[in-house]
Amino acid sequence: MYVTYDTSQYPIFADGDVALYGNRRTPKLQALERSNERPPPGIRHLMTLSKKSSFRPTRLVRTSDMTVVPGTDAIGGYCAFSYSWNWSGDIVVRGKENNIRYDKCKHQIVYHNVDNTTDEDKERVESVKFEKVIQKICQDFGIQYIWYDQLCIKQAKREEKEREMRQMHQYYSNADYTIALVPEMKVIRKLPLTATASSYYPVGHHNIARCLRAIHESQWSTRALTYQEAMASSRILFVGENTHLWSDSVPHLYQSQFAVETAASKAAAYYVKTLCERPAHREASMILRHLHARRSTKEHDKLFAVQNIFPSVFADSPIDISYNEPITPLMISVYSKLAVHDLSMLCFGHASKKYHSTIQKYDLPSWTGVAGEHIYFRAPEGNSKKTKKQQTEPWPTRKDSSSTQIQKLIRKLVVSLAITKTSNVSSATNYTIHDGVMHMYCESIPIRVDKFDWEDTFGRFSTEQFIFSGDTAAPGTKGPSSTLWVDSRDYLLIREATGVKVTHIVGLKSLIPASDTASKKYNVSSICLSLTEECSECIILSGISFDLHHKRHYKAYPVVRQEDGISYRAIGLCFARTLKHYGAGIVRKQRFAIK
């Protein structure tokens, strides 16, 4: 595919609830950029100085002549370039991991002659190669040096490529900002090119939504390496065909509700917001949800991406990834180390039809989420009661230790034991991983479950509350019957807060609509599950809970299923406000070997 780049770039930016776009190169804006005046709303972020770092890549491209030079030549800093290889020309696939690019000089740069009073020659189109497009973008945004992988890495030398891939997080995190090329992004209504003081106009909601959807659905958003590059970058400039968008503006646009008028726009806006928020959210569940759905030219590139997104996890003992080694053992090693750092890897549920996982073909342990779709921890909009700590630290809480300081000490102990591959599991260590098996010692609750078609039932009663009554005793016991209730709105909010579909409920017999008066009689919380396979009995790991930041205070608990007498398989999540009523008398601590 080939890029069209219009030199008449219109920026989209936001200041609070005000969204504007205009002609970037008006004399008014140029004068403001050169002066110390306070700029008008909407362009303040353009004048924000990016951070400067003394780090330099091995090589950089000098944009004046597109020559590769030593990184030390960039005294004043550099930028990084992020793009989908599919947009760089004709891609010819030769073998499983051997793609070749042919650039037939079909990329287009559109120039405008604003001084010409006639319609003739007012717009000029030049056909160029991909590198020329990069050069023109850099010239328009005042970039002197840029890191561009095709020129800065000698692609034919495997050892050098592996060495450079390990340092990608350094290249992008230390850049002044990253140019993310998204040719699909453009505004429909162009503004006058005349340089007047009124060159700033309100953006229509449809244009903002269209641009955010373009990023969400772009080729750039389908690649594993571009996700790694975005997460590592301190600041991103999305450049489209005739518009551009700074990452600084995206959280403001999202909060102002400009781009969330439809479900598709809402999903796109949330996705772009998570890319642009700083500090970036790095829960293992969130990262793997995106990486597993993205493609890469080489299988090993996703493992490089995991190490680069979590540099602190692999800093002391990085996994030596080589393109010559089998992929499955390397994946188990990388995922084991990540799971020791962040147990949210267990936060996965039933994969939707729209979610296309790229790792199901590998023989991986069940706790990696290979059979499902990982969740994201999404705080509902308008939920201002959540504290900053709750928003940034969705670590699992353990019932035997409510103290934050003790939890931190336990995590440090878990990390130190797991690095030495200790298989001796005790209540003090909580969990460790050895030879691809997760050993865990925690409280658990055995339950019966039934498959349930939520859409079919709640599609007719979308606003009603329902009472489910039946036998909720543990499998193999003769416990008393109790009553659970489910609000149909909970299902929708869980789906929105996690991104996964609820597939099962606790084994019950009847569905009875209840009035508000009747529902007050019951003090048992709603329990529903998202499982990757059909089953009638399973076990909730009640000793480990994840805060979903759900406005109704739901939490997620890992669910496992026994395979034989000694091993278990992770099969999804249980969602509940609390398990204390349901688990009374049947909670027990035991050891689990999850394969």
Coordinates of C-alpha atoms in Angstrom, one line a residue:
M1 CA 0.0 0.0 0.0
Y2 CA 1.1 3.6 -0.6
V3 CA 0.8 6.7 1.5
T4 CA -0.8 10.1 0.5
Y5 CA 0.6 13.0 2.6
D6 CA -1.0 16.4 2.3
T7 CA 1.3 19.2 3.3
S8 CA -1.7 21.3 4.3
Q9 CA -1.9 19.6 7.7
Y10 CA -4.7 20.5 10.0
P11 CA -4.1 19.8 13.7
I12 CA -6.7 18.4 16.1
F13 CA -6.2 19.4 19.7
A14 CA -8.1 20.0 22.9
D15 CA -7.9 22.2 25.9
G16 CA -10.3 21.1 28.6
D17 CA -13.6 20.7 26.8
V18 CA -12.7 22.9 23.9
A19 CA -11.7 21.1 20.7
L20 CA -10.3 23.0 17.7
Y21 CA -8.6 22.4 14.4
G22 CA -7.0 24.9 12.0
N23 CA -4.2 25.4 9.5
R24 CA -1.0 24.7 11.4
R25 CA 1.1 27.1 9.3
T26 CA -0.8 30.3 9.7
P27 CA 1.4 33.3 10.5
K28 CA -0.6 33.8 13.7
L29 CA 0.5 30.4 15.0
Q30 CA 4.0 30.8 13.8
A31 CA 4.3 34.1 15.6
L32 CA 2.9 32.5 18.8
E33 CA 5.4 29.7 18.6
R34 CA 8.2 32.3 18.4
S35 CA 6.9 34.5 21.2
N36 CA 6.4 34.3 24.9
E37 CA 2.7 35.1 24.7
R38 CA 0.2 32.7 26.2
P39 CA -1.3 30.9 23.2
P40 CA -5.1 30.6 22.8
P41 CA -6.9 27.4 24.0
G42 CA -6.3 24.4 21.9
I43 CA -2.7 25.0 20.9
R44 CA -0.9 25.2 24.2
H45 CA 0.3 21.7 24.0
L46 CA 2.0 22.5 20.7
M47 CA 4.4 24.7 22.6
T48 CA 5.1 22.2 25.4
L49 CA 8.7 21.3 25.3
S50 CA 9.3 17.6 25.0
K51 CA 11.8 16.0 27.4
K52 CA 15.4 15.9 26.4
S53 CA 17.6 12.9 27.0
S54 CA 21.4 12.3 26.6
F55 CA 20.8 8.8 25.3
R56 CA 21.3 8.3 21.6
P57 CA 20.7 5.2 19.4
T58 CA 23.5 3.5 17.6
R59 CA 22.5 5.2 14.3
L60 CA 20.1 8.0 13.3
V61 CA 18.9 9.4 10.0
R62 CA 19.8 13.0 9.2
T63 CA 16.5 14.3 7.6
S64 CA 18.1 17.1 5.5
D65 CA 19.6 14.4 3.1
M66 CA 18.2 11.2 4.6
T67 CA 21.7 10.0 5.4
V68 CA 22.5 7.5 8.1
V69 CA 24.8 9.0 10.7
P70 CA 26.1 8.0 14.2
G71 CA 23.6 8.7 16.9
T72 CA 26.0 11.0 18.7
D73 CA 25.6 13.6 15.8
A74 CA 22.1 14.5 17.2
I75 CA 23.2 17.0 19.8
G76 CA 19.8 18.6 20.1
G77 CA 17.8 15.4 20.4
Y78 CA 16.0 13.1 18.0
C79 CA 12.5 11.7 17.2
A80 CA 11.4 8.1 16.5
F81 CA 9.3 6.8 13.6
S82 CA 6.5 4.3 14.1
Y83 CA 4.6 2.8 11.1
S84 CA 3.1 -0.3 9.6
W85 CA 5.3 -2.0 7.1
N86 CA 2.3 -2.6 4.9
W87 CA 2.1 1.1 4.1
S88 CA 5.7 1.3 2.9
G89 CA 5.1 -0.2 -0.6
D90 CA 4.2 -3.5 -2.2
I91 CA 4.8 -6.3 0.3
V92 CA 5.7 -9.7 -1.2
V93 CA 5.4 -12.7 1.1
R94 CA 8.1 -15.3 0.6
G95 CA 7.9 -18.0 3.1
K96 CA 6.4 -17.9 6.6
E97 CA 8.6 -15.1 8.0
N98 CA 10.3 -13.6 4.9
N99 CA 8.5 -10.6 3.5
I100 CA 10.1 -8.3 0.9
R101 CA 9.2 -4.7 0.3
Y102 CA 9.1 -3.2 -3.2
D103 CA 8.7 0.6 -3.4
K104 CA 7.5 1.5 -6.9
C105 CA 7.6 5.2 -6.2
K106 CA 3.8 5.5 -5.8
H107 CA 3.6 7.4 -2.6
Q108 CA 2.1 10.8 -3.0
I109 CA 2.9 14.2 -1.5
V110 CA 0.3 16.9 -2.1
Y111 CA 1.6 20.5 -2.2
H112 CA -0.6 23.7 -2.1
N113 CA 0.4 27.0 -3.6
V114 CA -1.6 29.5 -1.5
D115 CA -0.2 32.5 -3.2
N116 CA -1.6 31.5 -6.6
T117 CA -4.8 33.4 -7.3
T118 CA -5.9 31.1 -10.1
D119 CA -7.2 27.7 -9.7
E120 CA -4.6 26.2 -12.1
D121 CA -1.6 24.6 -10.4
K122 CA -3.0 25.5 -7.0
E123 CA -2.5 21.8 -6.0
R124 CA 0.5 19.8 -7.1
V125 CA 1.0 16.1 -6.5
E126 CA 4.4 14.5 -6.5
S127 CA 5.0 10.7 -6.7
V128 CA 7.8 9.7 -4.4
K129 CA 9.4 6.8 -2.5
F130 CA 8.5 6.1 1.2
E131 CA 11.7 7.7 2.5
K132 CA 10.8 11.0 0.8
V133 CA 7.5 11.0 2.6
I134 CA 9.3 10.6 5.9
Q135 CA 11.7 13.4 5.0
K136 CA 8.8 15.7 4.2
I137 CA 7.0 15.0 7.4
C138 CA 10.2 15.7 9.4
Q139 CA 10.7 19.0 7.5
D140 CA 7.1 20.1 8.2
F141 CA 7.5 19.4 11.9
G142 CA 11.1 20.6 12.3
I143 CA 12.7 17.3 13.0
Q144 CA 16.5 17.1 12.2
Y145 CA 17.2 13.6 13.2
I146 CA 14.9 10.5 13.3
W147 CA 15.2 6.9 14.2
Y148 CA 13.8 4.8 11.3
D149 CA 14.3 1.0 11.6
Q150 CA 14.7 0.3 7.9
L151 CA 17.8 2.5 7.6
C152 CA 19.1 2.4 11.2
I153 CA 19.1 -1.4 11.5
K154 CA 21.0 -3.6 9.1
Q155 CA 18.2 -5.9 8.4
A156 CA 20.3 -8.6 6.8
K157 CA 22.5 -9.1 9.9
R158 CA 20.5 -11.3 12.3
E159 CA 22.7 -10.8 15.3
E160 CA 22.6 -7.0 15.0
K161 CA 18.8 -7.0 14.5
E162 CA 18.4 -9.1 17.7
R163 CA 20.7 -6.7 19.6
E164 CA 18.8 -3.7 18.3
M165 CA 15.4 -5.2 19.0
R166 CA 16.4 -5.6 22.7
Q167 CA 17.0 -1.9 22.9
M168 CA 13.8 -0.6 21.2
H169 CA 12.3 0.6 24.5
Q170 CA 15.4 2.8 24.9
Y171 CA 15.1 4.2 21.4
Y172 CA 11.5 5.2 21.8
S173 CA 11.4 6.2 25.5
N174 CA 14.3 8.6 25.0
A175 CA 13.1 10.2 21.8
D176 CA 11.7 13.7 22.1
Y177 CA 8.5 12.2 20.6
T178 CA 7.4 9.5 18.3
I179 CA 5.8 10.1 14.8
A180 CA 3.1 7.5 14.4
L181 CA 2.1 7.3 10.7
V182 CA -1.6 6.6 10.2
P183 CA -2.5 7.3 6.6
E184 CA -6.1 6.3 7.2
M185 CA -6.7 9.3 9.4
K186 CA -8.0 12.4 7.7
V187 CA -10.6 15.2 8.1
I188 CA -13.3 15.6 5.5
R189 CA -14.0 19.3 5.8
K190 CA -10.9 21.3 4.9
L191 CA -10.5 24.8 6.3
P192 CA -9.5 27.9 4.3
L193 CA -5.8 28.1 3.7
T194 CA -5.8 31.9 4.0
A195 CA -3.8 33.2 6.9
T196 CA -6.3 35.0 9.0
A197 CA -6.8 35.4 12.7
S198 CA -10.0 33.4 12.6
S199 CA -8.2 30.2 11.3
Y200 CA -9.3 28.2 14.3
Y201 CA -12.7 26.6 14.2
P202 CA -14.6 24.2 16.4
V203 CA -14.2 20.6 15.3
G204 CA -17.4 18.7 14.6
H205 CA -17.9 15.6 16.7
H206 CA -18.0 13.4 13.5
N207 CA -14.4 14.5 12.5
I208 CA -12.9 13.7 16.0
A209 CA -14.7 10.4 16.1
R210 CA -13.6 9.6 12.6
C211 CA -10.0 10.3 13.3
L212 CA -10.0 8.2 16.5
R213 CA -11.7 5.3 14.7
A214 CA -9.1 5.6 12.0
I215 CA -6.3 5.1 14.5
H216 CA -8.2 2.2 16.1
E217 CA -8.9 0.4 12.8
S218 CA -5.6 1.3 11.1
Q219 CA -2.9 -1.0 9.9
W220 CA -0.7 0.6 12.5
S221 CA -2.9 -0.8 15.2
T222 CA -2.7 -4.3 14.0
R223 CA 1.1 -4.8 14.5
A224 CA 2.7 -6.0 17.7
L225 CA 5.9 -3.8 17.3
T226 CA 3.9 -0.6 16.8
Y227 CA 2.1 -1.3 20.1
Q228 CA 5.4 -1.7 21.8
E229 CA 6.7 1.5 20.3
A230 CA 3.6 3.5 21.4
M231 CA 3.8 2.2 25.0
A232 CA 7.5 3.1 25.2
S233 CA 7.1 6.6 23.8
S234 CA 6.8 9.6 26.1
R235 CA 4.8 11.5 23.6
I236 CA 3.2 10.6 20.2
L237 CA 2.3 12.7 17.2
F238 CA -0.3 10.8 15.0
V239 CA 0.2 12.0 11.4
G240 CA -2.5 11.3 8.9
E241 CA -3.2 12.2 5.3
N242 CA -4.2 15.8 6.0
T243 CA -4.4 16.1 9.8
H244 CA -2.4 15.3 12.9
L245 CA -3.2 14.7 16.6
W246 CA -0.9 15.0 19.6
S247 CA -1.2 12.4 22.3
D248 CA -1.5 15.2 24.8
S249 CA -4.9 16.0 23.5
V250 CA -6.5 12.6 23.5
P251 CA -7.4 12.3 27.2
H252 CA -9.1 15.7 27.0
L253 CA -11.0 14.7 23.9
Y254 CA -12.1 11.5 25.7
Q255 CA -13.2 13.2 28.9
S256 CA -15.1 15.9 27.0
Q257 CA -17.2 13.1 25.3
F258 CA -16.5 14.5 21.8
A259 CA -15.7 11.1 20.4
V260 CA -17.9 8.7 22.1
E261 CA -21.3 9.1 20.5
T262 CA -21.6 5.5 19.3
A263 CA -20.3 2.2 20.7
A264 CA -17.7 1.9 17.9
S265 CA -16.5 5.4 18.6
K266 CA -16.4 4.8 22.4
A267 CA -14.3 1.7 22.0
A268 CA -11.9 3.5 19.6
A269 CA -11.6 6.5 21.9
Y270 CA -10.9 4.3 24.9
Y271 CA -8.2 2.4 23.0
V272 CA -6.4 5.5 21.8
K273 CA -6.7 7.0 25.3
T274 CA -4.9 4.0 26.8
L275 CA -2.1 4.4 24.3
C276 CA -1.7 8.1 25.1
E277 CA -2.1 8.2 28.9
R278 CA 1.2 8.8 30.8
P279 CA 2.3 7.0 32.8
A280 CA 1.1 4.2 30.6
H281 CA -1.0 1.4 32.1
R282 CA 1.1 -1.7 32.2
E283 CA -1.0 -4.4 33.7
A284 CA -0.1 -7.7 32.1
S285 CA -3.7 -8.4 31.3
M286 CA -4.1 -5.2 29.3
I287 CA -0.9 -5.6 27.4
L288 CA -1.5 -9.2 26.5
R289 CA -5.0 -8.4 25.4
H290 CA -3.6 -6.2 22.7
L291 CA -0.4 -8.2 21.8
H292 CA -2.3 -11.5 21.4
A293 CA -4.6 -9.9 18.8
R294 CA -1.8 -8.2 16.8
R295 CA 0.4 -9.6 14.0
S296 CA 4.1 -9.6 13.6
T297 CA 6.3 -10.6 10.6
K298 CA 8.4 -12.9 12.8
E299 CA 7.0 -14.9 15.7
H300 CA 9.7 -13.8 18.1
D301 CA 9.0 -10.1 17.6
K302 CA 6.1 -10.4 20.1
L303 CA 8.5 -11.7 22.8
F304 CA 10.8 -8.7 22.1
A305 CA 7.7 -6.5 22.5
V306 CA 6.9 -8.0 25.9
Q307 CA 10.4 -7.4 27.2
N308 CA 10.5 -3.9 25.8
I309 CA 7.1 -3.0 27.3
F310 CA 8.2 -4.3 30.7
P311 CA 11.9 -3.3 30.8
S312 CA 12.0 -3.3 34.7
V313 CA 10.8 -6.9 34.9
F314 CA 13.5 -8.2 32.6
A315 CA 16.3 -5.7 33.5
D316 CA 18.2 -8.0 36.0
S317 CA 17.8 -11.3 34.0
P318 CA 16.5 -10.8 30.5
I319 CA 15.5 -13.8 28.4
D320 CA 17.9 -14.3 25.6
I321 CA 15.6 -14.3 22.6
S322 CA 17.1 -15.6 19.3
Y323 CA 15.3 -16.0 16.0
N324 CA 17.0 -19.4 15.7
E325 CA 15.5 -20.9 18.8
P326 CA 12.0 -22.6 19.0
I327 CA 9.3 -20.1 19.9
T328 CA 7.2 -22.1 22.4
P329 CA 9.9 -22.6 25.1
L330 CA 10.9 -19.0 24.8
M331 CA 7.2 -17.9 25.2
I332 CA 6.9 -20.0 28.3
S333 CA 10.0 -18.5 29.8
V334 CA 9.0 -14.9 29.0
Y335 CA 5.4 -15.4 30.3
S336 CA 6.6 -17.1 33.4
K337 CA 8.8 -14.2 34.4
L338 CA 6.0 -11.7 33.6
A339 CA 3.4 -13.7 35.6
V340 CA 5.7 -13.6 38.7
H341 CA 5.7 -9.8 38.4
D342 CA 2.0 -9.4 37.7
L343 CA -0.6 -12.1 38.4
S344 CA -3.2 -10.2 36.3
M345 CA -2.1 -12.6 33.6
L346 CA -4.8 -14.8 35.0
C347 CA -7.4 -12.2 34.2
F348 CA -8.9 -13.6 31.0
G349 CA -12.3 -14.9 30.0
H350 CA -14.3 -16.1 27.0
A351 CA -13.0 -14.7 23.7
S352 CA -15.5 -12.8 21.6
K353 CA -16.1 -13.6 17.9
K354 CA -14.4 -10.3 17.0
Y355 CA -11.3 -11.2 19.0
H356 CA -8.8 -13.1 16.8
S357 CA -6.0 -14.4 19.0
T358 CA -2.7 -15.2 17.3
I359 CA -1.3 -17.5 20.0
Q360 CA -3.9 -20.3 20.1
K361 CA -1.7 -22.3 17.8
Y362 CA 1.0 -22.6 20.4
D363 CA 1.1 -25.3 23.1
L364 CA 1.2 -22.9 26.1
P365 CA 0.1 -23.4 29.8
S366 CA -3.5 -22.5 30.4
W367 CA -2.5 -19.7 32.9
T368 CA -1.1 -17.7 29.9
G369 CA -4.7 -17.1 28.7
V370 CA -3.9 -18.9 25.4
A371 CA -7.5 -20.2 25.1
G372 CA -9.3 -16.9 25.9
E373 CA -9.2 -13.1 25.8
H374 CA -7.5 -11.0 28.5
I375 CA -9.5 -8.3 30.2
Y376 CA -8.8 -4.6 30.6
F377 CA -9.2 -2.8 33.9
R378 CA -11.5 0.0 32.9
A379 CA -12.9 2.6 35.3
P380 CA -16.5 3.6 34.4
E381 CA -16.9 7.1 33.3
G382 CA -17.9 9.6 35.9
N383 CA -16.8 7.4 38.7
S384 CA -14.9 10.1 40.7
K385 CA -14.9 8.1 44.0
K386 CA -12.0 6.0 43.0
T387 CA -8.7 7.0 44.5
K388 CA -5.5 7.5 42.6
K389 CA -4.0 4.4 44.2
Q390 CA -7.0 2.3 43.1
Q391 CA -6.7 3.6 39.5
T392 CA -3.0 2.9 39.2
E393 CA -2.4 -0.3 41.2
P394 CA -4.9 -3.1 40.3
W395 CA -2.8 -5.7 42.0
P396 CA -4.5 -8.8 43.4
T397 CA -5.4 -8.5 47.0
R398 CA -5.0 -11.4 49.3
K399 CA -7.4 -12.0 52.2
D400 CA -4.7 -13.1 54.6
S401 CA -2.9 -9.8 54.3
S402 CA -4.8 -6.5 54.1
S403 CA -1.7 -4.4 54.8
T404 CA -0.2 -2.8 51.7
Q405 CA 3.3 -2.9 53.1
I406 CA 3.0 -6.7 53.8
Q407 CA 1.7 -7.3 50.3
K408 CA 4.7 -5.5 48.8
L409 CA 7.0 -7.6 50.9
I410 CA 5.2 -10.8 49.8
R411 CA 5.6 -9.8 46.1
K412 CA 9.3 -9.2 46.6
L413 CA 9.6 -12.6 48.2
V414 CA 7.6 -14.2 45.3
V415 CA 9.9 -12.5 42.7
S416 CA 13.1 -13.6 44.4
L417 CA 11.9 -17.2 44.8
A418 CA 10.6 -17.5 41.3
I419 CA 13.8 -16.2 39.7
T420 CA 15.7 -19.0 41.4
K421 CA 12.9 -21.4 40.1
T422 CA 12.0 -22.7 43.5
S423 CA 9.2 -25.2 43.4
N424 CA 8.7 -25.3 47.2
V425 CA 5.4 -23.5 47.6
S426 CA 4.2 -22.3 51.0
S427 CA 1.5 -20.0 52.3
A428 CA 4.2 -17.3 52.7
T429 CA 5.1 -17.3 49.0
N430 CA 1.5 -17.6 47.6
Y431 CA 2.6 -18.6 44.1
T432 CA 5.6 -19.4 42.0
I433 CA 6.3 -20.9 38.6
H434 CA 8.5 -23.8 37.8
D435 CA 8.9 -25.5 34.4
G436 CA 5.8 -23.8 33.1
V437 CA 3.6 -25.0 36.0
M438 CA 2.1 -22.3 38.3
H439 CA 2.2 -23.6 41.9
M440 CA -0.3 -21.8 44.2
Y441 CA -1.5 -22.1 47.7
C442 CA -4.7 -20.1 48.4
E443 CA -8.3 -20.2 49.5
S444 CA -10.8 -21.8 47.1
I445 CA -14.5 -22.4 46.7
P446 CA -15.8 -25.3 44.6
I447 CA -19.0 -24.5 42.7
R448 CA -21.5 -25.8 40.1
V449 CA -22.1 -23.7 37.1
D450 CA -24.7 -23.6 34.2
K451 CA -24.2 -22.1 30.8
F452 CA -26.4 -19.1 30.3
D453 CA -27.4 -17.0 27.2
W454 CA -27.4 -13.5 28.6
E455 CA -28.3 -11.8 25.4
D456 CA -31.4 -13.9 24.8
T457 CA -32.7 -13.5 28.3
F458 CA -31.8 -9.9 29.1
G459 CA -32.4 -8.6 25.6
R460 CA -36.1 -8.7 26.6
F461 CA -35.7 -7.4 30.1
S462 CA -32.8 -4.9 29.8
T463 CA -33.7 -2.8 32.8
E464 CA -35.3 -5.4 35.2
Q465 CA -33.7 -7.1 38.1
F466 CA -34.0 -10.9 38.3
I467 CA -33.9 -13.4 41.2
F468 CA -32.3 -16.7 40.6
S469 CA -33.1 -19.4 43.2
G470 CA -31.9 -22.9 43.4
D471 CA -29.3 -25.2 45.0
T472 CA -26.0 -23.4 45.5
A473 CA -24.3 -26.0 47.5
A474 CA -20.8 -27.1 46.7
P475 CA -20.3 -30.1 44.4
G476 CA -20.4 -33.3 46.5
T477 CA -22.0 -31.7 49.5
K478 CA -25.6 -31.4 50.8
G479 CA -25.5 -27.7 51.7
P480 CA -28.7 -25.7 52.0
S481 CA -30.3 -23.9 49.1
S482 CA -29.9 -20.1 49.0
T483 CA -31.0 -17.3 46.7
L484 CA -28.8 -15.1 44.4
W485 CA -29.8 -12.1 42.5
V486 CA -28.6 -10.6 39.2
D487 CA -29.3 -7.2 37.9
S488 CA -29.2 -7.3 34.1
R489 CA -27.4 -3.9 34.1
D490 CA -24.5 -5.6 35.9
Y491 CA -23.9 -7.8 32.9
L492 CA -23.6 -4.8 30.6
L493 CA -21.3 -3.0 33.0
I494 CA -19.1 -6.0 33.5
R495 CA -18.8 -6.3 29.7
E496 CA -17.9 -2.7 29.5
A497 CA -15.5 -2.7 32.3
T498 CA -13.6 -5.9 31.2
G499 CA -14.2 -6.4 27.5
V500 CA -15.2 -10.1 27.9
K501 CA -18.5 -11.9 27.7
V502 CA -20.3 -13.5 30.7
T503 CA -21.0 -17.1 29.8
H504 CA -22.0 -18.9 33.0
I505 CA -23.8 -18.5 36.3
V506 CA -23.8 -20.4 39.5
G507 CA -25.9 -23.6 39.1
L508 CA -29.5 -22.5 39.6
K509 CA -32.9 -23.7 38.5
S510 CA -35.3 -20.8 37.9
L511 CA -35.5 -17.2 36.8
I512 CA -38.0 -15.0 38.5
P513 CA -38.4 -11.3 38.0
A514 CA -38.5 -9.6 41.4
S515 CA -39.8 -6.3 42.7
D516 CA -37.6 -3.9 44.6
T517 CA -39.4 -5.0 47.8
A518 CA -38.7 -8.6 47.2
S519 CA -35.0 -8.1 46.4
K520 CA -34.4 -6.5 49.8
K521 CA -34.9 -9.9 51.4
Y522 CA -31.8 -11.3 49.9
N523 CA -28.3 -10.6 51.2
V524 CA -26.4 -12.7 48.7
S525 CA -24.4 -11.1 46.0
S526 CA -24.6 -11.8 42.3
I527 CA -22.1 -14.3 40.9
C528 CA -21.4 -14.8 37.2
L529 CA -18.5 -16.2 35.2
S530 CA -16.7 -15.8 31.9
L531 CA -15.2 -19.2 31.0
T532 CA -13.2 -20.4 28.0
E533 CA -14.7 -23.9 28.0
E534 CA -17.9 -25.7 28.9
C535 CA -18.1 -27.3 32.3
S536 CA -20.5 -28.1 35.1
E537 CA -18.1 -27.9 38.0
C538 CA -15.1 -25.6 38.7
I539 CA -13.2 -23.9 41.5
I540 CA -13.0 -20.2 42.3
L541 CA -9.6 -19.1 43.7
S542 CA -11.3 -16.9 46.3
G543 CA -7.9 -16.0 47.9
I544 CA -7.0 -13.9 44.9
S545 CA -9.1 -11.0 43.8
F546 CA -8.7 -8.2 41.3
D547 CA -10.4 -4.8 41.6
L548 CA -12.3 -4.0 38.4
H549 CA -12.9 -0.4 39.3
H550 CA -16.6 -1.3 38.6
K551 CA -19.1 1.3 39.8
R552 CA -21.0 -1.5 41.6
H553 CA -17.8 -2.8 43.3
Y554 CA -17.4 -6.0 41.4
K555 CA -14.2 -8.0 41.7
A556 CA -12.7 -10.7 39.5
Y557 CA -11.5 -14.1 40.9
P558 CA -9.5 -16.6 38.8
V559 CA -11.3 -19.9 38.1
V560 CA -9.7 -23.3 37.6
R561 CA -10.8 -26.8 36.7
Q562 CA -9.3 -30.0 37.9
E563 CA -7.7 -32.1 35.1
D564 CA -6.6 -35.1 37.2
G565 CA -5.8 -35.8 40.8
I566 CA -2.9 -33.3 41.1
S567 CA -3.1 -30.7 38.2
Y568 CA -5.5 -28.0 37.3
R569 CA -6.3 -25.8 34.3
A570 CA -7.1 -22.0 34.4
I571 CA -10.4 -21.5 32.5
G572 CA -11.5 -17.9 33.2
L573 CA -12.9 -15.5 35.8
C574 CA -15.6 -15.2 38.3
F575 CA -17.2 -11.8 38.8
A576 CA -18.8 -11.0 42.2
R577 CA -19.1 -8.2 44.7
T578 CA -18.1 -10.6 47.5
L579 CA -17.9 -14.3 48.1
K580 CA -18.3 -14.3 51.8
H581 CA -22.0 -15.3 51.9
Y582 CA -21.7 -17.9 49.2
G583 CA -18.4 -19.4 50.5
A584 CA -19.5 -19.8 54.2
G585 CA -18.5 -23.2 55.4
I586 CA -17.0 -24.5 52.2
V587 CA -13.9 -22.2 51.8
R588 CA -10.7 -24.2 52.1
K589 CA -7.0 -23.5 51.5
Q590 CA -5.2 -25.9 49.2
R591 CA -2.4 -26.3 46.8
F592 CA -2.8 -26.0 43.0
A593 CA -0.5 -27.0 40.2
I594 CA -1.9 -25.0 37.2
K595 CA -0.6 -26.3 33.9

